[in-house]
Short mmCIF file of C-alpha atoms in Angstrom, two decimals:
data_model
loop_
_atom_site.label_atom_id
_atom_site.label_comp_id
_atom_site.label_asym_id
_atom_site.label_seq_id
_atom_site.Cartn_x
_atom_site.Cartn_y
_atom_site.Cartn_z
CA UNK A 1 63.21 165.57 89.83
CA UNK A 2 61.63 162.27 90.94
CA UNK A 3 61.05 163.66 94.49
CA UNK A 4 59.31 166.83 93.18
CA UNK A 5 57.02 164.83 90.89
CA UNK A 6 56.10 162.47 93.73
CA UNK A 7 55.38 165.37 96.09
CA UNK A 8 53.22 167.13 93.49
CA UNK A 9 51.27 163.93 92.87
CA UNK A 10 50.65 163.54 96.62
CA UNK A 11 49.46 167.14 96.94
CA UNK A 12 47.10 166.53 94.04
CA UNK A 13 45.49 163.48 95.71
CA UNK A 14 45.20 165.32 99.07
CA UNK A 15 43.57 168.33 97.43
CA UNK A 16 41.23 166.07 95.47
CA UNK A 17 40.16 164.25 98.63
CA UNK A 18 39.64 167.53 100.52
CA UNK A 19 37.56 168.90 97.66
CA UNK A 20 35.40 165.77 97.69
CA UNK A 21 34.82 166.11 101.43
CA UNK A 22 33.86 169.78 101.10
CA UNK A 23 31.43 168.91 98.37
CA UNK A 24 29.92 166.24 100.59
CA UNK A 25 29.51 168.73 103.45
CA UNK A 26 27.83 171.28 101.21
CA UNK A 27 25.38 168.68 100.02
CA UNK A 28 24.64 167.53 103.59
CA UNK A 29 22.22 169.86 105.44
CA UNK A 30 23.53 171.41 108.66
CA UNK A 31 21.38 171.00 111.73
CA UNK A 32 23.14 173.66 113.58
CA UNK A 33 26.37 175.56 113.87
CA UNK A 34 27.95 172.83 115.94
CA UNK A 35 27.36 170.20 113.25
CA UNK A 36 28.88 172.46 110.57
CA UNK A 37 31.80 173.17 112.81
CA UNK A 38 32.27 169.44 113.41
CA UNK A 39 32.12 168.77 109.68
CA UNK A 40 34.71 171.50 109.04
CA UNK A 41 36.96 170.04 111.70
CA UNK A 42 36.49 166.59 110.20
CA UNK A 43 37.55 167.91 106.81
CA UNK A 44 40.56 169.61 108.32
CA UNK A 45 41.55 166.48 110.27
CA UNK A 46 41.03 164.30 107.21
CA UNK A 47 43.21 166.64 105.19
CA UNK A 48 45.94 166.58 107.85
CA UNK A 49 45.87 162.76 108.05
CA UNK A 50 46.06 162.41 104.27
CA UNK A 51 48.94 164.86 104.11
CA UNK A 52 50.83 163.02 106.86
CA UNK A 53 50.24 159.65 105.15
CA UNK A 54 51.51 160.86 101.79
CA UNK A 55 54.42 162.68 103.44
CA UNK A 56 55.45 159.45 105.19
CA UNK A 57 55.17 157.49 101.94
CA UNK A 58 57.21 160.16 100.17
CA UNK A 59 59.98 159.90 102.78
CA UNK A 60 59.98 156.10 102.43
CA UNK A 61 60.26 156.43 98.66
CA UNK A 62 63.16 158.85 99.06
CA UNK A 63 64.93 156.45 101.47
CA UNK A 64 64.43 153.52 99.07
CA UNK A 65 65.67 155.59 96.13
CA UNK A 66 68.68 156.79 98.13
CA UNK A 67 69.55 153.22 99.17
CA UNK A 68 69.14 152.02 95.59
CA UNK A 69 71.37 154.82 94.32
CA UNK A 70 74.07 154.02 96.92
CA UNK A 71 73.94 150.32 96.10
CA UNK A 72 74.21 151.09 92.40
CA UNK A 73 77.28 153.28 92.98
CA UNK A 74 78.97 150.54 95.06
CA UNK A 75 78.18 147.94 92.39
CA UNK A 76 79.59 150.20 89.67
CA UNK A 77 82.79 150.76 91.69
CA UNK A 78 83.27 147.03 92.23
CA UNK A 79 82.75 146.34 88.52
CA UNK A 80 85.32 149.03 87.64
CA UNK A 81 87.89 147.57 90.05
CA UNK A 82 87.22 144.09 88.69
CA UNK A 83 87.67 145.18 85.07
CA UNK A 84 90.84 147.12 85.92
CA UNK A 85 92.35 144.10 87.70
CA UNK A 86 91.47 141.86 84.78
CA UNK A 87 93.03 144.31 82.30
CA UNK A 88 96.26 144.55 84.31
CA UNK A 89 96.43 140.75 84.61
CA UNK A 90 96.03 140.13 80.88
CA UNK A 91 98.42 142.96 80.04
CA UNK A 92 101.05 141.32 82.26
CA UNK A 93 100.56 137.98 80.50
CA UNK A 94 100.91 139.63 77.07
CA UNK A 95 104.04 141.52 78.14
CA UNK A 96 105.58 138.32 79.53
CA UNK A 97 104.76 136.45 76.32
CA UNK A 98 106.30 139.16 74.15
CA UNK A 99 109.44 139.22 76.29
CA UNK A 100 109.79 135.44 76.13
CA UNK A 101 109.26 135.48 72.36
CA UNK A 102 111.94 138.16 71.99
CA UNK A 103 114.43 136.08 73.99
CA UNK A 104 113.71 133.01 71.86
CA UNK A 105 114.15 134.93 68.59
CA UNK A 106 117.37 136.50 69.87
CA UNK A 107 118.77 133.09 70.79
CA UNK A 108 117.83 131.62 67.41
CA UNK A 109 119.29 134.52 65.44
CA UNK A 110 122.46 134.46 67.51
CA UNK A 111 122.84 130.73 66.91
CA UNK A 112 122.26 131.07 63.17
CA UNK A 113 124.33 134.15 62.36
CA UNK A 114 127.06 134.37 65.00
CA UNK A 115 130.42 133.27 63.59
CA UNK A 116 131.24 131.56 66.89
CA UNK A 117 127.98 129.62 67.08
CA UNK A 118 128.04 125.83 66.90
CA UNK A 119 125.80 125.86 63.84
CA UNK A 120 128.10 128.21 61.92
CA UNK A 121 131.24 126.24 62.85
CA UNK A 122 129.54 123.00 61.81
CA UNK A 123 128.61 124.46 58.40
CA UNK A 124 132.16 125.66 57.73
CA UNK A 125 133.73 122.37 58.82
CA UNK A 126 131.36 120.40 56.59
CA UNK A 127 132.14 122.69 53.66
CA UNK A 128 135.86 122.00 54.10
CA UNK A 129 135.23 118.25 54.16
CA UNK A 130 133.14 118.38 50.98
CA UNK A 131 135.91 120.31 49.18
CA UNK A 132 138.70 117.92 50.18
CA UNK A 133 139.69 115.53 47.38
CA UNK A 134 140.86 112.78 49.74
CA UNK A 135 137.52 112.80 51.57
CA UNK A 136 135.57 112.67 48.30
CA UNK A 137 137.70 109.84 46.95
CA UNK A 138 137.52 107.79 50.15
CA UNK A 139 133.76 108.11 50.75
CA UNK A 140 132.38 108.54 47.25
CA UNK A 141 129.92 111.16 46.08
CA UNK A 142 127.37 112.40 46.97
CA UNK A 143 128.16 112.95 50.65
CA UNK A 144 125.57 113.63 53.35
CA UNK A 145 126.16 114.90 56.89
CA UNK A 146 124.20 114.04 60.03
CA UNK A 147 124.45 113.93 63.79
CA UNK A 148 124.11 111.13 66.30
CA UNK A 149 120.84 109.28 66.56
CA UNK A 150 118.78 109.64 69.72
CA UNK A 151 116.47 107.09 71.32
CA UNK A 152 113.73 107.92 68.80
CA UNK A 153 116.01 107.43 65.82
CA UNK A 154 116.31 111.13 65.03
CA UNK A 155 119.68 112.52 63.99
CA UNK A 156 120.93 115.74 65.54
CA UNK A 157 123.17 117.96 63.44
CA UNK A 158 126.06 118.13 65.84
CA UNK A 159 127.37 116.80 69.08
CA UNK A 160 129.38 119.65 70.56
CA UNK A 161 130.77 120.89 73.85
CA UNK A 162 131.81 124.38 74.96
CA UNK A 163 134.32 124.46 77.79
CA UNK A 164 136.96 126.72 79.32
CA UNK A 165 140.53 125.88 80.27
CA UNK A 166 143.01 128.31 81.87
CA UNK A 167 140.64 131.18 81.08
CA UNK A 168 140.43 130.28 77.38
CA UNK A 169 137.20 129.12 75.69
CA UNK A 170 137.15 125.98 73.55
CA UNK A 171 134.62 124.19 71.38
CA UNK A 172 134.84 120.49 70.64
CA UNK A 173 132.53 118.94 68.04
CA UNK A 174 131.78 115.64 66.33
CA UNK A 175 129.45 114.79 63.44
CA UNK A 176 129.16 112.13 60.74
CA UNK A 177 129.40 112.10 56.96
CA UNK A 178 128.37 109.33 54.59
CA UNK A 179 129.21 108.85 50.93
CA UNK A 180 128.16 106.35 48.29
CA UNK A 181 130.86 103.87 49.43
CA UNK A 182 131.86 104.56 53.04
CA UNK A 183 131.04 106.65 56.08
CA UNK A 184 133.31 108.56 58.47
CA UNK A 185 133.37 110.63 61.65
CA UNK A 186 134.51 114.25 61.64
CA UNK A 187 136.36 115.50 64.75
CA UNK A 188 137.28 119.10 65.37
CA UNK A 189 138.25 121.48 68.16
CA UNK A 190 138.24 125.28 68.11
CA UNK A 191 140.14 127.65 70.38
CA UNK A 192 139.23 131.27 71.07
CA UNK A 193 142.01 133.70 70.06
CA UNK A 194 142.82 137.20 71.34
CA UNK A 195 140.15 138.67 69.03
CA UNK A 196 137.56 136.43 70.71
CA UNK A 197 137.07 134.44 67.51
CA UNK A 198 137.40 130.67 67.24
CA UNK A 199 140.18 129.11 65.18
CA UNK A 200 140.99 125.44 64.55
CA UNK A 201 143.19 123.43 66.84
CA UNK A 202 142.50 120.39 64.71
CA UNK A 203 140.09 119.05 62.09
CA UNK A 204 140.28 115.49 60.78
CA UNK A 205 138.09 112.80 59.22
CA UNK A 206 138.24 109.24 60.56
CA UNK A 207 136.85 106.50 58.30
CA UNK A 208 134.51 104.16 60.17
CA UNK A 209 135.23 101.23 57.83
CA UNK A 210 138.34 99.44 56.65
CA UNK A 211 141.05 100.64 56.19
CA UNK A 212 140.04 103.19 58.93
CA UNK A 213 142.12 105.91 57.35
CA UNK A 214 142.52 109.26 59.13
CA UNK A 215 142.43 112.30 56.85
CA UNK A 216 143.90 115.36 58.59
CA UNK A 217 142.52 118.64 57.25
CA UNK A 218 144.13 120.90 59.87
CA UNK A 219 146.26 120.46 62.97
CA UNK A 220 147.60 123.53 64.79
CA UNK A 221 148.79 121.84 67.95
CA UNK A 222 152.42 121.15 68.85
CA UNK A 223 153.84 118.81 66.23
CA UNK A 224 154.61 115.55 68.03
CA UNK A 225 154.23 111.92 67.00
CA UNK A 226 151.44 111.55 69.56
CA UNK A 227 149.48 114.67 68.55
CA UNK A 228 146.90 112.88 66.43
CA UNK A 229 146.52 110.09 68.98
CA UNK A 230 145.89 112.72 71.68
CA UNK A 231 143.22 114.35 69.52
CA UNK A 232 141.42 111.02 69.18
CA UNK A 233 141.46 110.56 72.94
CA UNK A 234 140.11 114.08 73.49
CA UNK A 235 137.14 113.42 71.22
CA UNK A 236 136.04 110.54 73.44
CA UNK A 237 134.53 113.15 75.78
CA UNK A 238 131.74 113.63 73.23
CA UNK A 239 130.78 109.95 72.98
#
């Protein structure tokens, strides 16, 4: 459409110039046939030159427009590729973030609600200690539970260790309880049974102050005089 309009405009200017020349010739008296013939030839040559000039300019305009159109198409393609790459990149980041969030939530939920999780075992062991009359009498109510202090003075809930021995999974744990009169250390060890659930090997409370009494809540090991002493030695692995 642009090329047709440009060509029509050029034809208009050429025709206008030729008409002006013819008018000039008519107004100029002829001194002979040769002069008129020369004037006619001049008009014709002038018309041909004008047509060639405008044709050349038209071709240049078409070349410029074609180059501009090609450059615009290349620029549009590059922008499309750039936007697509950016979209894929950000989509990958979002997918990675969602996957990582899912793993974190799964780990937290498993730790909170699994019956074999350290948090669940700690809660049940503490509940047994708080319901034991000997523990309540020795420490005094109310009783609070806490873990070991770190370098910043913060107390973790539990100090525990999962390990395997002869193909059987074990969990060993230690935490602290404190009453209105005394404080004590709770030691326990769980063993995985055939149903893949943990059950107590032992659970006892050791007073940290005089008279350093040991209150045994459960002991399912072989009954020997050295059984409790062995349990105390085993708990040293957590210190």
